Amino acid sequence: MRIRVDVRDAPYEVYLGDGVRHEVGGFIAEHFARARMAVIITSPEIRRQPWFDFGIGIGFGVETTVIEVPDGEAAKTLASLEQVCEQLARHQVSRHDVVVGVGGGAITDLAGFAAAVYLRGVAVLQVPTSIVGQVDAAIGGKTAVNLAAGKNLVGAFHQPAGVWCDTATLVTLSERERVAGMGEVAKCWLLEGRTRAQLTDASMVELIELSVALKARIVAADEFETSGTRALLNYGHTLGHALELAALARNSDELRHGEAVAIGLAFAARLARALGRVGDDVVTQTDAVLDFFTLPRRCPRDLDLDEVIAVMARDKKAHHDLTFVLAGGEGYEVVAGIDARVVRGALEQFREA
Ligand SMILES: NC(=O)c1ccc[n+]([C@@H]2O[C@H](COP(=O)([O-])OP(=O)(O)OC[C@H]3O[C@@H](n4cnc5c(N)ncnc54)[C@H](O)[C@@H]3O)[C@@H](O)[C@H]2O)c1
């Protein structure tokens, strides 16, 4: 299955299905005839997985090298970026060669950023292996690392040459990662106006396909996040990011990104209702979709409302006021300048429920 991401300069495909990772070598041979080397960027944990069997160069005359980086979010540092670039230079990687990111969203973000800046840009092929990576992080060209001051504060737009979402890699995900990843899928399902009832017959491939197709459409419409269309993908993220930051400040991994997004989706439905934009049915549908995926949808009891509202107002995508993606009569839209008292009231009710 292929889904096209129609960005202006270099449109590319997302290949989705069982075993598509084995097509990467042929793609390189076909599209990068002058490539001498394919450099896989991954973590030791990912490299240990039974499906880590690319054979990219075999039969195609391309040498394959692996650069290991720390697992998960620890990969997304300027120090890792420097180490990756040093190793690319040591391997004499040229602009004809390709970088291949293999792993969760953290690794594809780092691999994409390294490819964006090494030699002022080499091609990157993404092989996301987590659900968040497949439906979100690896598509759309946003790459970044973190600073102590915050997540994703240093990065670049650098579209991949192709994305291979191999569902066979998902089997080794831990249950928690799998469920958390469904937070982004639930977001896409709701943004597409789908219901809980329609979920009953949906396969995993169909869920990923719907999410990839939505992301591809939105990225093509707003590649550099200038028109506001891309901000729709932040549905559930205003509160979600604030909850993640609060958990991070406590140095806790109690909340995965997708879990925070799920709670953010439940709240966004309630805020839309508090603003008179929608009725109870939207809250009921949202809760039912989140329950189907066994995602959390309750506000943490000990949430400091003043702190969370202050963080939401500072959100780098919020333009310094309270901005949410909300459901309404015309579908979903970005709503800026929401009265902090209304948000606080809805949060209080959400916390007590
Ligand atoms: N660039 C974007 O547009 C974008 C969008 C969404 C998220 N992100 C970024 O993505 C990151 C989150 O991605 P994530 O949720 O994939 O987390 P992650 O990359 O931290 O991976 C989570 C864990 O899952 C493991 N894992 C991944 N695939 C596996 C598999 N197939 N089998 C077993 N274990 C596997 C990883 O090794 C890691 O330990 C964040 O850094 C976020 O900022 C970027």
Coordinates of N, CA and C and ligand atoms in Angstrom, one line a residue, residues 43 45-46 49 51 71-73 76 103-107 109 129-130 132-133 136-137 139 142 151-152 169-170 172-173 177 215 256, ligand 1:
S43 N 19.2 2.4 17.5 CA 19.6 2.2 18.8 C 20.0 0.7 19.0
E45 N 18.8 -1.2 21.2 CA 17.6 -1.9 21.5 C 16.8 -2.3 20.3
I46 N 16.8 -1.4 19.3 CA 16.1 -1.6 18.0 C 16.9 -2.7 17.2
Q49 N 16.2 -6.4 17.8 CA 14.8 -6.9 17.4 C 15.0 -8.0 16.3
W51 N 13.3 -8.6 13.8 CA 13.0 -8.2 12.4 C 14.1 -7.2 11.8
D71 N 18.9 5.0 23.1 CA 17.5 4.6 22.8 C 16.5 5.7 23.3
G72 N 15.4 5.8 22.6 CA 14.3 6.7 23.0 C 14.7 8.1 23.0
E73 N 14.1 8.9 23.9 CA 14.3 10.3 23.9 C 15.7 10.7 24.2
K76 N 17.8 12.2 21.4 CA 17.5 13.6 20.8 C 18.2 14.7 21.5
G103 N 13.7 3.2 13.8 CA 13.4 3.2 15.2 C 12.1 4.0 15.5
G104 N 11.9 4.3 16.7 CA 10.7 5.1 17.1 C 10.9 6.6 16.6
G105 N 9.9 7.4 17.0 CA 10.0 8.8 16.6 C 11.2 9.5 17.1
A106 N 11.8 9.2 18.2 CA 13.0 9.9 18.7 C 14.1 9.6 17.7
I107 N 14.3 8.4 17.2 CA 15.4 8.1 16.3 C 15.1 8.7 14.9
D109 N 13.5 11.3 14.3 CA 13.7 12.8 14.5 C 15.2 13.1 14.4
T129 N 9.4 2.4 13.4 CA 9.1 1.0 14.0 C 8.1 1.1 15.1
S130 N 7.7 2.4 15.5 CA 6.7 2.5 16.6 C 5.4 3.0 15.9
V132 N 3.7 5.7 16.9 CA 3.9 7.1 16.8 C 4.8 7.5 15.6
G133 N 5.8 6.7 15.4 CA 6.7 6.9 14.3 C 6.0 6.7 12.9
D136 N 3.0 9.4 12.5 CA 3.2 10.8 12.7 C 4.7 11.2 12.5
A137 N 5.6 10.8 13.4 CA 6.9 11.4 13.5 C 7.7 11.3 12.2
I139 N 6.8 11.1 9.1 CA 6.2 11.7 7.9 C 6.1 13.2 8.1
K142 N 9.4 17.2 9.7 CA 9.9 17.9 10.8 C 10.9 17.1 11.6
K151 N 11.5 20.6 24.6 CA 11.5 19.5 23.5 C 11.5 20.2 22.2
N152 N 12.3 19.6 21.2 CA 12.2 19.9 19.8 C 12.5 21.4 19.5
T169 N 7.2 -4.9 12.2 CA 8.1 -4.4 13.3 C 7.3 -4.1 14.5
L170 N 6.0 -3.9 14.4 CA 5.2 -3.4 15.5 C 5.0 -4.6 16.5
T172 N 6.9 -6.4 18.2 CA 7.8 -6.4 19.4 C 7.6 -5.2 20.3
L173 N 6.7 -4.3 20.0 CA 6.4 -3.2 20.9 C 5.9 -3.7 22.2
E177 N 3.8 0.8 25.0 CA 4.1 1.6 23.8 C 3.0 1.5 22.8
K215 N -2.3 12.7 7.8 CA -1.0 13.4 8.0 C -0.5 13.9 6.6
R256 N 3.3 8.6 28.8 CA 3.9 8.6 27.5 C 3.1 9.6 26.7
Ligands
LIG1 N1 8.8 14.9 13.8 C1 7.5 14.9 14.1 O1 6.6 15.4 13.4 C2 7.0 14.2 15.3 C3 5.7 13.9 15.6 C4 5.3 13.1 16.7 C5 6.3 12.8 17.6 N2 7.6 13.1 17.4 C6 8.7 12.7 18.3 O2 8.7 11.3 18.4 C7 9.1 10.9 19.7 C8 8.2 9.9 20.3 O3 8.2 8.7 19.4 P1 7.9 7.3 20.0 O4 6.6 7.3 20.7 O5 8.1 6.3 18.9 O6 9.0 7.1 21.1 P2 10.5 6.6 21.1 O7 11.1 6.8 19.8 O8 11.1 7.1 22.3 O9 10.3 5.0 21.3 C9 9.8 4.5 22.4 C10 10.4 3.1 22.8 O10 9.9 2.2 21.9 C11 11.0 1.4 21.4 N3 10.6 0.8 20.2 C12 10.3 1.5 19.0 N4 10.0 0.6 18.1 C13 10.0 -0.6 18.6 C14 9.7 -1.9 18.2 N5 9.2 -2.1 16.9 N6 9.8 -3.0 19.0 C15 10.2 -2.8 20.3 N7 10.5 -1.6 20.8 C16 10.4 -0.5 20.0 C17 12.1 2.3 21.4 O11 13.3 1.6 21.4 C18 11.9 3.1 22.6 O12 12.4 2.5 23.8 C19 9.2 12.1 20.5 O13 10.6 12.5 20.6 C20 8.4 13.2 19.7 O14 8.9 14.5 19.9 C21 8.0 13.8 16.3

